[in-house]
Short mmCIF file of C-alpha atoms (C1' of nucleotides) in Angstrom, two decimals:
data_model
loop_
_atom_site.label_atom_id
_atom_site.label_comp_id
_atom_site.label_asym_id
_atom_site.label_seq_id
_atom_site.Cartn_x
_atom_site.Cartn_y
_atom_site.Cartn_z
CA UNK A 1 18.85 15.79 4.83
CA UNK A 2 19.68 14.66 1.39
CA UNK A 3 16.19 13.41 0.75
CA UNK A 4 14.60 16.75 1.44
CA UNK A 5 16.79 18.57 -0.98
CA UNK A 6 16.58 15.92 -3.62
CA UNK A 7 12.90 15.17 -3.90
CA UNK A 8 11.28 17.43 -6.44
CA UNK A 9 7.70 17.12 -7.51
CA UNK A 10 6.49 17.86 -10.96
CA UNK A 11 2.97 19.13 -10.30
CA UNK A 12 2.09 18.95 -13.98
CA UNK A 13 3.02 15.32 -14.30
CA UNK A 14 0.37 12.67 -14.70
CA UNK A 15 2.28 10.58 -12.17
CA UNK A 16 0.51 10.94 -8.82
CA UNK A 17 2.50 12.77 -6.16
CA UNK A 18 2.83 9.84 -3.79
CA UNK A 19 4.33 7.87 -6.67
CA UNK A 20 6.83 10.57 -7.46
CA UNK A 21 7.93 10.67 -3.85
CA UNK A 22 8.14 6.91 -3.58
CA UNK A 23 10.00 6.50 -6.81
CA UNK A 24 12.53 9.24 -6.25
CA UNK A 25 13.41 8.09 -2.77
CA UNK A 26 13.61 4.50 -3.97
CA UNK A 27 16.13 5.55 -6.57
CA UNK A 28 18.13 7.62 -4.15
CA UNK A 29 18.41 4.54 -1.99
CA UNK A 30 19.08 2.13 -4.82
CA UNK A 31 21.76 4.44 -6.10
CA UNK A 32 23.43 4.67 -2.74
CA UNK A 33 22.89 8.40 -2.43
CA UNK A 34 20.93 7.77 0.74
CA UNK A 35 23.15 5.38 2.71
CA UNK A 36 21.81 2.62 4.92
CA UNK A 37 20.75 3.87 8.32
CA UNK A 38 20.13 7.41 7.16
CA UNK A 39 17.01 8.98 8.51
CA UNK A 40 14.43 10.22 6.10
CA UNK A 41 12.73 13.53 6.79
CA UNK A 42 9.63 13.08 8.93
CA UNK A 43 6.35 12.54 7.15
CA UNK A 44 5.02 15.86 8.29
CA UNK A 45 8.11 17.81 7.42
CA UNK A 46 8.45 16.43 3.93
CA UNK A 47 4.74 16.97 3.44
CA UNK A 48 5.23 20.59 4.40
CA UNK A 49 8.21 21.02 2.11
CA UNK A 50 6.40 19.55 -0.85
CA UNK A 51 3.09 21.13 0.02
CA UNK A 52 1.32 17.80 0.24
CA UNK A 53 -1.09 16.32 2.74
CA UNK A 54 0.72 14.27 5.36
CA UNK A 55 -1.17 11.16 4.37
CA UNK A 56 0.21 11.38 0.87
CA UNK A 57 3.80 11.27 2.07
CA UNK A 58 2.87 8.62 4.62
CA UNK A 59 1.65 6.40 1.85
CA UNK A 60 4.89 6.79 -0.06
CA UNK A 61 6.87 5.84 3.05
CA UNK A 62 4.61 2.89 3.67
CA UNK A 63 5.19 1.50 0.22
CA UNK A 64 8.91 1.97 0.64
CA UNK A 65 8.69 -0.03 3.82
CA UNK A 66 6.64 -2.74 2.14
CA UNK A 67 9.38 -2.92 -0.47
CA UNK A 68 11.95 -3.36 2.28
CA UNK A 69 13.87 -0.24 1.33
CA UNK A 70 13.15 1.50 4.57
CA UNK A 71 12.55 0.60 8.19
CA UNK A 72 10.21 2.42 10.48
CA UNK A 73 10.47 2.16 14.23
CA UNK A 74 7.49 2.95 16.36
CA UNK A 75 7.74 6.52 17.38
CA UNK A 76 11.21 6.76 16.03
CA UNK A 77 11.08 7.89 12.47
CA UNK A 78 11.94 6.23 9.20
CA UNK A 79 15.42 5.12 8.21
CA UNK A 80 17.01 3.56 5.17
CA UNK A 81 17.08 -0.19 5.69
CA UNK A 82 20.43 -1.68 6.50
CA UNK A 83 19.71 -4.37 3.98
CA UNK A 84 18.94 -2.64 0.71
CA UNK A 85 17.09 -5.77 -0.37
CA UNK A 86 18.82 -7.52 -3.22
CA UNK A 87 19.88 -4.05 -4.37
CA UNK A 88 19.44 -4.93 -8.01
CA UNK A 89 20.21 -1.37 -8.89
CA UNK A 90 23.56 0.12 -8.12
CA UNK A 91 24.01 3.77 -8.83
CA UNK A 92 25.55 3.05 -12.21
CA UNK A 93 22.65 0.86 -13.16
CA UNK A 94 20.14 3.53 -12.30
CA UNK A 95 22.07 6.00 -14.38
CA UNK A 96 22.18 3.49 -17.23
CA UNK A 97 18.41 3.17 -17.06
CA UNK A 98 18.02 6.91 -17.27
CA UNK A 99 20.31 7.03 -20.26
CA UNK A 100 18.43 4.22 -21.95
CA UNK A 101 15.14 6.01 -21.39
CA UNK A 102 16.64 9.14 -22.92
CA UNK A 103 17.74 7.19 -25.96
CA UNK A 104 14.36 5.57 -26.40
CA UNK A 105 12.61 8.93 -26.29
CA UNK A 106 15.15 10.56 -28.56
CA UNK A 107 15.03 7.85 -31.17
CA UNK A 108 11.30 8.17 -31.35
CA UNK A 109 12.16 11.55 -32.82
CA UNK A 110 14.47 9.86 -35.27
CA UNK A 111 17.46 11.56 -33.72
CA UNK A 112 20.91 10.32 -34.69
CA UNK A 113 23.49 9.22 -32.16
CA UNK A 114 25.40 12.41 -32.74
CA UNK A 115 22.35 14.54 -32.11
CA UNK A 116 21.54 12.65 -28.93
CA UNK A 117 25.02 13.14 -27.60
CA UNK A 118 25.20 16.75 -28.67
CA UNK A 119 21.93 17.55 -26.92
CA UNK A 120 23.29 16.22 -23.65
CA UNK A 121 26.53 18.14 -24.04
CA UNK A 122 24.62 21.30 -24.76
CA UNK A 123 22.45 20.73 -21.71
CA UNK A 124 25.54 20.21 -19.57
CA UNK A 125 26.96 23.51 -20.72
CA UNK A 126 23.80 25.46 -20.16
CA UNK A 127 22.58 23.78 -16.99
CA UNK B 1 1.79 5.15 -40.59
CA UNK B 2 4.52 6.49 -38.46
CA UNK B 3 2.24 7.05 -35.52
CA UNK B 4 1.21 3.44 -35.25
CA UNK B 5 4.73 2.20 -35.22
CA UNK B 6 6.00 4.88 -32.90
CA UNK B 7 3.47 4.96 -30.11
CA UNK B 8 4.44 2.53 -27.41
CA UNK B 9 2.54 2.20 -24.16
CA UNK B 10 4.12 1.36 -20.89
CA UNK B 11 1.34 -0.52 -19.10
CA UNK B 12 3.22 -0.41 -15.82
CA UNK B 13 3.54 3.35 -15.85
CA UNK B 14 1.56 5.51 -13.53
CA UNK B 15 0.85 7.80 -16.47
CA UNK B 16 -2.67 7.07 -17.72
CA UNK B 17 -2.84 5.53 -21.18
CA UNK B 18 -4.65 8.42 -22.82
CA UNK B 19 -1.86 10.69 -21.61
CA UNK B 20 0.84 8.46 -23.00
CA UNK B 21 -0.88 8.45 -26.37
CA UNK B 22 -1.51 12.17 -26.39
CA UNK B 23 1.97 13.05 -25.27
CA UNK B 24 3.82 10.81 -27.66
CA UNK B 25 1.86 11.96 -30.67
CA UNK B 26 2.25 15.57 -29.64
CA UNK B 27 5.97 15.11 -29.55
CA UNK B 28 6.07 13.35 -32.88
CA UNK B 29 4.28 16.34 -34.35
CA UNK B 30 6.30 18.95 -32.54
CA UNK B 31 9.47 17.26 -33.66
CA UNK B 32 8.36 17.19 -37.25
CA UNK B 33 8.41 13.42 -37.45
CA UNK B 34 4.75 13.56 -38.33
CA UNK B 35 4.57 16.23 -41.04
CA UNK B 36 1.64 18.57 -41.51
CA UNK B 37 -1.24 16.93 -43.34
CA UNK B 38 -0.27 13.42 -42.39
CA UNK B 39 -3.14 11.23 -41.48
CA UNK B 40 -3.19 9.66 -38.05
CA UNK B 41 -4.42 6.09 -37.68
CA UNK B 42 -8.14 5.84 -36.98
CA UNK B 43 -9.28 5.81 -33.41
CA UNK B 44 -10.44 2.23 -33.69
CA UNK B 45 -7.30 1.00 -35.36
CA UNK B 46 -4.92 2.59 -32.92
CA UNK B 47 -7.11 1.39 -30.08
CA UNK B 48 -6.83 -2.12 -31.44
CA UNK B 49 -3.08 -1.86 -31.89
CA UNK B 50 -2.55 -0.66 -28.36
CA UNK B 51 -5.24 -2.83 -26.81
CA UNK B 52 -7.14 0.12 -25.43
CA UNK B 53 -10.79 1.05 -25.37
CA UNK B 54 -11.68 3.26 -28.32
CA UNK B 55 -12.81 6.00 -25.97
CA UNK B 56 -9.36 6.24 -24.53
CA UNK B 57 -7.75 6.93 -27.88
CA UNK B 58 -10.61 9.22 -28.81
CA UNK B 59 -9.89 11.30 -25.77
CA UNK B 60 -6.24 11.62 -26.68
CA UNK B 61 -7.17 12.78 -30.19
CA UNK B 62 -9.69 15.20 -28.74
CA UNK B 63 -7.07 16.85 -26.60
CA UNK B 64 -4.67 17.03 -29.51
CA UNK B 65 -7.37 18.77 -31.48
CA UNK B 66 -8.08 21.16 -28.64
CA UNK B 67 -4.39 21.97 -28.64
CA UNK B 68 -4.56 22.72 -32.34
CA UNK B 69 -2.04 20.06 -33.24
CA UNK B 70 -4.52 18.01 -35.21
CA UNK B 71 -7.61 18.55 -37.30
CA UNK B 72 -10.58 16.25 -37.59
CA UNK B 73 -12.73 16.46 -40.72
CA UNK B 74 -16.10 14.80 -40.92
CA UNK B 75 -15.61 11.50 -42.59
CA UNK B 76 -12.04 12.37 -43.34
CA UNK B 77 -10.13 11.10 -40.41
CA UNK B 78 -7.67 12.96 -38.29
CA UNK B 79 -4.71 14.77 -39.80
CA UNK B 80 -1.79 16.75 -38.50
CA UNK B 81 -2.71 20.43 -38.57
CA UNK B 82 -1.11 22.51 -41.27
CA UNK B 83 -0.54 25.23 -38.75
CA UNK B 84 1.64 23.86 -35.99
CA UNK B 85 -0.13 26.32 -33.68
CA UNK B 86 1.96 28.44 -31.41
CA UNK B 87 4.28 25.51 -31.06
CA UNK B 88 7.67 26.76 -32.10
CA UNK B 89 8.97 23.59 -30.55
CA UNK B 90 11.27 22.33 -33.20
CA UNK B 91 12.70 18.87 -33.04
CA UNK B 92 15.87 20.21 -31.49
CA UNK B 93 13.94 21.82 -28.68
CA UNK B 94 12.15 18.62 -27.84
CA UNK B 95 15.45 16.82 -27.79
CA UNK B 96 16.86 19.54 -25.55
CA UNK B 97 14.01 19.00 -23.12
CA UNK B 98 14.68 15.30 -23.03
CA UNK B 99 18.34 15.94 -22.36
CA UNK B 100 17.49 18.39 -19.61
CA UNK B 101 15.17 15.86 -17.98
CA UNK B 102 17.95 13.30 -18.13
CA UNK B 103 20.31 15.71 -16.43
CA UNK B 104 17.85 16.52 -13.69
CA UNK B 105 17.31 12.87 -12.92
CA UNK B 106 20.99 12.07 -13.09
CA UNK B 107 22.03 14.91 -10.84
CA UNK B 108 19.59 13.75 -8.25
CA UNK B 109 21.94 10.80 -8.01
CA UNK B 110 24.85 13.17 -7.59
CA UNK B 111 26.29 12.08 -10.90
CA UNK B 112 29.10 14.17 -12.36
CA UNK B 113 28.99 15.60 -15.85
CA UNK B 114 31.46 12.98 -16.97
CA UNK B 115 29.33 10.17 -15.61
CA UNK B 116 26.23 11.54 -17.24
CA UNK B 117 27.93 11.74 -20.60
CA UNK B 118 29.57 8.36 -20.23
CA UNK B 119 26.26 6.71 -19.42
CA UNK B 120 24.75 8.02 -22.64
CA UNK B 121 27.74 6.91 -24.66
CA UNK B 122 27.56 3.49 -23.12
CA UNK B 123 23.88 3.27 -23.90
CA UNK B 124 24.54 4.27 -27.50
CA UNK B 125 27.08 1.51 -27.85
CA UNK B 126 24.93 -1.17 -26.33
CA UNK B 127 21.56 -0.15 -27.69
CA UNK C 1 6.86 -16.15 37.06
CA UNK C 2 4.23 -17.65 34.90
CA UNK C 3 3.45 -14.38 33.19
CA UNK C 4 6.95 -13.91 31.91
CA UNK C 5 7.10 -17.30 30.39
CA UNK C 6 3.63 -17.16 28.95
CA UNK C 7 3.46 -13.79 27.30
CA UNK C 8 4.62 -14.01 23.73
CA UNK C 9 4.51 -11.11 21.32
CA UNK C 10 3.91 -11.44 17.66
CA UNK C 11 5.86 -8.51 16.23
CA UNK C 12 4.27 -8.95 12.82
CA UNK C 13 0.75 -8.69 14.13
CA UNK C 14 -1.38 -5.68 13.50
CA UNK C 15 -2.40 -5.79 17.15
CA UNK C 16 -0.37 -3.17 19.02
CA UNK C 17 2.10 -4.56 21.55
CA UNK C 18 0.43 -3.08 24.60
CA UNK C 19 -2.77 -4.81 23.55
CA UNK C 20 -1.09 -8.15 23.13
CA UNK C 21 0.39 -7.85 26.60
CA UNK C 22 -2.84 -6.71 28.19
CA UNK C 23 -4.95 -9.32 26.48
CA UNK C 24 -2.71 -12.26 27.20
CA UNK C 25 -2.33 -11.43 30.85
CA UNK C 26 -6.05 -10.83 31.17
CA UNK C 27 -6.71 -14.27 29.79
CA UNK C 28 -4.14 -15.90 32.02
CA UNK C 29 -5.93 -14.35 34.97
CA UNK C 30 -9.43 -15.12 33.75
CA UNK C 31 -8.43 -18.68 33.13
CA UNK C 32 -7.00 -19.05 36.59
CA UNK C 33 -3.52 -19.75 35.34
CA UNK C 34 -2.36 -16.73 37.29
CA UNK C 35 -3.99 -17.19 40.70
CA UNK C 36 -5.19 -14.33 42.86
CA UNK C 37 -2.37 -12.68 44.75
CA UNK C 38 0.31 -13.74 42.31
CA UNK C 39 2.85 -11.12 41.56
CA UNK C 40 3.31 -9.99 38.01
CA UNK C 41 6.81 -9.29 36.73
CA UNK C 42 7.86 -5.69 37.14
CA UNK C 43 7.18 -3.30 34.34
CA UNK C 44 10.86 -2.91 33.61
CA UNK C 45 11.60 -6.59 33.69
CA UNK C 46 8.77 -7.57 31.41
CA UNK C 47 9.66 -4.69 29.13
CA UNK C 48 13.19 -6.01 28.96
CA UNK C 49 12.05 -9.56 28.29
CA UNK C 50 9.77 -8.51 25.48
CA UNK C 51 12.06 -5.81 24.13
CA UNK C 52 9.48 -3.11 24.59
CA UNK C 53 9.62 0.39 25.97
CA UNK C 54 8.70 0.44 29.67
CA UNK C 55 5.83 2.79 28.97
CA UNK C 56 4.24 0.23 26.72
CA UNK C 57 4.13 -2.41 29.45
CA UNK C 58 3.09 0.22 31.96
CA UNK C 59 0.11 1.02 29.85
CA UNK C 60 -0.94 -2.61 29.67
CA UNK C 61 -0.73 -2.90 33.45
CA UNK C 62 -2.65 0.31 33.81
CA UNK C 63 -5.51 -0.99 31.77
CA UNK C 64 -5.50 -4.25 33.67
CA UNK C 65 -5.77 -2.28 36.85
CA UNK C 66 -8.58 -0.16 35.46
CA UNK C 67 -10.36 -3.42 34.64
CA UNK C 68 -9.93 -4.53 38.22
CA UNK C 69 -7.92 -7.60 37.27
CA UNK C 70 -4.80 -6.43 38.99
CA UNK C 71 -3.83 -4.31 41.94
CA UNK C 72 -0.81 -2.08 42.25
CA UNK C 73 0.48 -1.24 45.72
CA UNK C 74 3.00 1.46 46.33
CA UNK C 75 6.38 -0.16 46.46
CA UNK C 76 4.80 -3.56 46.35
CA UNK C 77 4.61 -4.35 42.71
CA UNK C 78 1.60 -5.49 40.77
CA UNK C 79 -0.43 -8.50 41.88
CA UNK C 80 -3.44 -10.35 40.57
CA UNK C 81 -6.53 -8.95 42.28
CA UNK C 82 -8.06 -11.11 44.95
CA UNK C 83 -11.46 -10.25 43.60
CA UNK C 84 -11.59 -11.43 40.00
CA UNK C 85 -14.01 -8.53 39.44
CA UNK C 86 -17.19 -9.18 37.58
CA UNK C 87 -15.27 -11.66 35.50
CA UNK C 88 -17.06 -14.94 35.87
CA UNK C 89 -14.96 -16.06 32.97
CA UNK C 90 -13.65 -19.38 34.11
CA UNK C 91 -10.93 -21.15 32.25
CA UNK C 92 -13.49 -23.23 30.42
CA UNK C 93 -15.28 -20.15 29.19
CA UNK C 94 -12.11 -18.70 27.78
CA UNK C 95 -11.40 -21.97 26.05
CA UNK C 96 -14.93 -21.97 24.70
CA UNK C 97 -14.37 -18.53 23.24
CA UNK C 98 -11.21 -19.70 21.54
CA UNK C 99 -13.04 -22.67 20.10
CA UNK C 100 -15.86 -20.45 18.88
CA UNK C 101 -13.38 -18.13 17.19
CA UNK C 102 -11.80 -21.12 15.51
CA UNK C 103 -15.15 -22.23 14.23
CA UNK C 104 -16.01 -18.81 12.89
CA UNK C 105 -12.78 -18.59 10.99
CA UNK C 106 -13.03 -22.14 9.73
CA UNK C 107 -16.59 -21.78 8.53
CA UNK C 108 -15.63 -18.75 6.55
CA UNK C 109 -13.68 -21.26 4.51
CA UNK C 110 -16.78 -23.38 4.19
CA UNK C 111 -15.19 -26.13 6.22
CA UNK C 112 -17.43 -28.93 7.44
CA UNK C 113 -17.66 -29.95 11.08
CA UNK C 114 -15.61 -33.03 10.32
CA UNK C 115 -12.86 -31.00 8.70
CA UNK C 116 -12.76 -28.59 11.59
CA UNK C 117 -12.40 -31.39 14.07
CA UNK C 118 -9.90 -33.26 11.98
CA UNK C 119 -7.71 -30.19 11.63
CA UNK C 120 -7.51 -29.86 15.40
CA UNK C 121 -6.74 -33.50 15.86
CA UNK C 122 -4.02 -33.29 13.26
CA UNK C 123 -2.56 -30.27 14.98
CA UNK C 124 -2.59 -32.08 18.30
CA UNK C 125 -0.68 -34.97 16.82
CA UNK C 126 1.91 -32.83 15.11
CA UNK C 127 2.32 -30.10 17.70
CA UNK D 1 -21.31 -12.66 -3.82
CA UNK D 2 -19.51 -14.93 -1.48
CA UNK D 3 -17.15 -12.22 -0.38
CA UNK D 4 -19.93 -9.96 0.77
CA UNK D 5 -21.50 -12.57 2.94
CA UNK D 6 -18.22 -13.85 4.28
CA UNK D 7 -16.39 -10.73 5.34
CA UNK D 8 -17.21 -9.87 8.91
CA UNK D 9 -15.55 -7.09 10.80
CA UNK D 10 -14.84 -7.18 14.47
CA UNK D 11 -15.17 -3.53 15.46
CA UNK D 12 -13.65 -4.16 18.85
CA UNK D 13 -10.54 -5.75 17.45
CA UNK D 14 -7.24 -3.93 17.57
CA UNK D 15 -6.65 -5.03 14.00
CA UNK D 16 -7.44 -2.10 11.74
CA UNK D 17 -10.48 -2.56 9.52
CA UNK D 18 -8.64 -2.42 6.23
CA UNK D 19 -6.42 -5.22 7.53
CA UNK D 20 -9.37 -7.35 8.52
CA UNK D 21 -10.86 -6.92 5.07
CA UNK D 22 -7.59 -7.63 3.32
CA UNK D 23 -6.80 -10.64 5.43
CA UNK D 24 -10.20 -12.26 5.23
CA UNK D 25 -10.45 -11.91 1.48
CA UNK D 26 -6.89 -13.15 1.09
CA UNK D 27 -7.79 -16.27 3.00
CA UNK D 28 -10.98 -16.81 1.08
CA UNK D 29 -8.91 -16.73 -2.08
CA UNK D 30 -6.07 -18.83 -0.76
CA UNK D 31 -8.55 -21.38 0.45
CA UNK D 32 -10.26 -21.56 -2.90
CA UNK D 33 -13.57 -20.36 -1.55
CA UNK D 34 -13.39 -17.46 -3.97
CA UNK D 35 -12.48 -19.09 -7.28
CA UNK D 36 -10.25 -17.49 -9.87
CA UNK D 37 -12.09 -15.00 -12.03
CA UNK D 38 -14.76 -14.30 -9.47
CA UNK D 39 -15.69 -10.70 -9.11
CA UNK D 40 -15.34 -9.07 -5.73
CA UNK D 41 -18.05 -6.70 -4.56
CA UNK D 42 -17.37 -3.14 -5.64
CA UNK D 43 -15.39 -0.94 -3.33
CA UNK D 44 -18.35 1.26 -2.64
CA UNK D 45 -20.76 -1.56 -2.06
CA UNK D 46 -18.57 -3.45 0.35
CA UNK D 47 -17.83 -0.17 2.09
CA UNK D 48 -21.54 0.36 2.51
CA UNK D 49 -22.12 -3.17 3.76
CA UNK D 50 -19.38 -2.92 6.34
CA UNK D 51 -20.10 0.69 7.18
CA UNK D 52 -16.63 1.82 6.25
CA UNK D 53 -15.32 4.73 4.22
CA UNK D 54 -14.78 3.76 0.60
CA UNK D 55 -11.11 4.59 0.85
CA UNK D 56 -10.66 2.02 3.55
CA UNK D 57 -11.96 -0.80 1.38
CA UNK D 58 -10.07 0.59 -1.58
CA UNK D 59 -6.87 0.27 0.35
CA UNK D 60 -7.58 -3.35 1.20
CA UNK D 61 -8.23 -4.11 -2.48
CA UNK D 62 -5.08 -2.30 -3.46
CA UNK D 63 -2.96 -4.39 -1.18
CA UNK D 64 -4.60 -7.52 -2.48
CA UNK D 65 -3.68 -6.42 -5.96
CA UNK D 66 -0.12 -5.67 -4.93
CA UNK D 67 0.02 -9.18 -3.54
CA UNK D 68 -1.14 -10.53 -6.88
CA UNK D 69 -4.26 -12.12 -5.44
CA UNK D 70 -6.59 -9.92 -7.36
CA UNK D 71 -6.69 -8.15 -10.69
CA UNK D 72 -8.33 -4.83 -11.31
CA UNK D 73 -9.30 -3.67 -14.77
CA UNK D 74 -9.76 -0.02 -15.43
CA UNK D 75 -13.38 0.76 -14.96
CA UNK D 76 -14.23 -2.88 -14.76
CA UNK D 77 -14.16 -3.95 -11.19
CA UNK D 78 -11.92 -6.26 -9.24
CA UNK D 79 -11.64 -9.99 -9.84
CA UNK D 80 -9.78 -12.87 -8.27
CA UNK D 81 -6.54 -13.35 -10.17
CA UNK D 82 -6.38 -16.35 -12.44
CA UNK D 83 -2.98 -17.10 -11.05
CA UNK D 84 -3.32 -17.32 -7.30
CA UNK D 85 0.39 -16.56 -7.04
CA UNK D 86 2.37 -19.50 -5.82
CA UNK D 87 -0.73 -20.36 -3.75
CA UNK D 88 1.32 -21.47 -0.82
CA UNK D 89 -1.84 -21.94 1.12
CA UNK D 90 -4.38 -24.46 0.04
CA UNK D 91 -7.62 -24.59 1.93
CA UNK D 92 -6.38 -27.37 4.16
CA UNK D 93 -3.27 -25.43 5.01
CA UNK D 94 -5.25 -22.40 6.03
CA UNK D 95 -7.41 -24.58 8.22
CA UNK D 96 -4.30 -26.13 9.71
CA UNK D 97 -3.00 -22.69 10.57
CA UNK D 98 -6.23 -21.84 12.31
CA UNK D 99 -6.09 -25.04 14.29
CA UNK D 100 -2.49 -24.40 15.25
CA UNK D 101 -3.37 -20.92 16.45
CA UNK D 102 -6.18 -22.39 18.53
CA UNK D 103 -3.79 -24.83 20.11
CA UNK D 104 -1.25 -22.16 20.91
CA UNK D 105 -3.85 -20.03 22.60
CA UNK D 106 -5.37 -22.95 24.45
CA UNK D 107 -2.09 -24.26 25.74
CA UNK D 108 -1.28 -20.87 27.16
CA UNK D 109 -4.18 -21.70 29.47
CA UNK D 110 -2.53 -25.03 30.27
CA UNK D 111 -5.39 -26.90 28.66
CA UNK D 112 -4.93 -30.59 27.98
CA UNK D 113 -5.39 -32.13 24.58
CA UNK D 114 -8.67 -33.60 25.73
CA UNK D 115 -9.96 -30.24 26.89
CA UNK D 116 -8.94 -28.59 23.63
CA UNK D 117 -10.76 -31.16 21.61
CA UNK D 118 -13.79 -31.18 23.87
CA UNK D 119 -14.13 -27.42 23.61
CA UNK D 120 -14.29 -27.63 19.83
CA UNK D 121 -16.83 -30.42 19.95
CA UNK D 122 -18.96 -28.46 22.36
CA UNK D 123 -18.77 -25.42 20.12
CA UNK D 124 -19.79 -27.51 17.14
CA UNK D 125 -22.83 -28.73 18.98
CA UNK D 126 -23.90 -25.33 20.18
CA UNK D 127 -22.96 -23.22 17.16
"C1'" DG E 1 -20.91 2.46 -13.03
"C1'" DT E 2 -15.82 0.93 -11.82
"C1'" DG E 3 -11.24 1.80 -9.08
"C1'" DG E 4 -7.46 5.53 -7.89
"C1'" DT E 5 -5.86 9.61 -5.66
"C1'" DC E 6 -5.79 13.69 -2.83
"C1'" DT E 7 -7.12 16.65 1.12
"C1'" DA E 8 -8.06 18.02 5.72
"C1'" DG E 9 -8.39 16.98 10.03
"C1'" DA E 10 -9.10 13.64 13.62
"C1'" DC E 11 -7.46 10.02 16.96
"C1'" DC E 12 -4.19 6.28 18.30
"C1'" DA E 13 0.29 3.91 19.60
"C1'" DC E 14 4.92 4.64 20.68
"C1'" DG E 15 9.23 7.09 22.71
"C1'" DG F 1 7.83 14.32 18.57
"C1'" DT F 2 7.31 9.89 15.38
"C1'" DG F 3 4.34 6.97 11.95
"C1'" DG F 4 -0.52 4.63 11.21
"C1'" DT F 5 -5.35 4.70 10.33
"C1'" DC F 6 -9.90 6.43 9.44
"C1'" DT F 7 -13.36 9.67 7.53
"C1'" DA F 8 -15.74 12.54 4.31
"C1'" DG F 9 -15.98 14.33 0.26
"C1'" DA F 10 -13.81 15.78 -3.97
"C1'" DC F 11 -12.02 14.98 -8.76
"C1'" DC F 12 -9.98 11.87 -12.33
"C1'" DA F 13 -9.53 7.89 -15.72
"C1'" DC F 14 -11.85 4.22 -17.77
"C1'" DA F 15 -16.02 1.10 -19.73
#
DNA sequence: GTGGTCTAGACCACG
DNA sequence: GTGGTCTAGACCACA
């Protein structure tokens, strides 16, 4: 399952775990990485993988459902909604947001355009 | 004062305000944007600028002091420590971390290296 | 079959489906709309009509039987019990309960007696 | 506090407690019974009054906030939002919905208009 | 004091 | 097996 491999928690982050889970899955869906109809990992399994209490993952799933990104059938697991509601964020748009956030942070350090670009290129080479 | 102009809160973020303040100032110092000896804005002034309770800013400063990034003198305000503690984090390293974070997020979307680079270039052009 | 036509699920309700089925049939019986001896629709048929799993309807029937409102004979389907158990709840009493519930809800809104009555009259005219 | 006196749980209902709390407060707000700016009872107090775990009430408040009905200030309690969002439901409309629900239930019992009205009048006299 | 989050484990409804 | 809810008690951020 793509979701299982892709969700990574940052335990040192100030963002609460359920928010990290919710946000990352939301972006995977918005970006089209998780296609409509795909089944998410079960609450308990993802909780185990991420070493969280089941309720924490359940809350993330619940908020995804409230947002219409996901559909849950009684007794039948949770799947990506067939109607990614309004889908205001195509994959390219999500990427663009990431890039914009990178720029904002970098410019706070008074980095030049060249430096910003070079840092990404260096990261690509090393990572 | 660089700090006043540079600290920007995201009220919709899940990161608590004191953390946003602490983190952003820490990075400004680590990156050398705020040079040693520079005076930070007073707790009350920064609190006013950011529309926070004074205690919230005070806590951020307190943690910066505990980290050795900042020194508070009685009656003399808060200044950037002359000894950037163990922090060898030069500006380039901070930038590198930002770039790495961007890559991590982007790859979660299964973006290729080319896409990641192109998104930054596009952002540079438009922003 | 009266029951089939009269049972209506509200899929958006927080009340679980089996409870909606059980409760509505119980009231139809208590109110005398379903007379003693009447045959209920089969589990599978009602399940099909309401788009539920058969087990869900089966559970509703089971609880009705446990309450003595209904009798299941081997091979003979499910029928309204000839002895409306302890339930002295005549149709008028059920109606009275509905009216009382309406009052409770309405008074929470600080509605006056006149308003409560007027709202019902208006609903009668329009519905 | 109006909210404290007005929220009444039905422990035998299939509707989960947090939903009862959320729904009742939402209607009190929509109906204008709780005016904008009014402070709701604290999570812990209402939890005590209703004999619920604090988290259960907290969840109800959270959903009210997500719905924009309520505003919560850090450390400063929960108040009715100044902008009852879109307020699609004036007090009269809420009442009308109650009346309509009463009619629907009553007609399932094949009650006549006269009976429906009489039952309300009787309830008014006795309650 | 306020609300927000997490945990651990329990029970329920559904398939 | 699935998700949903509740509890009890803990710790955190904020005023």
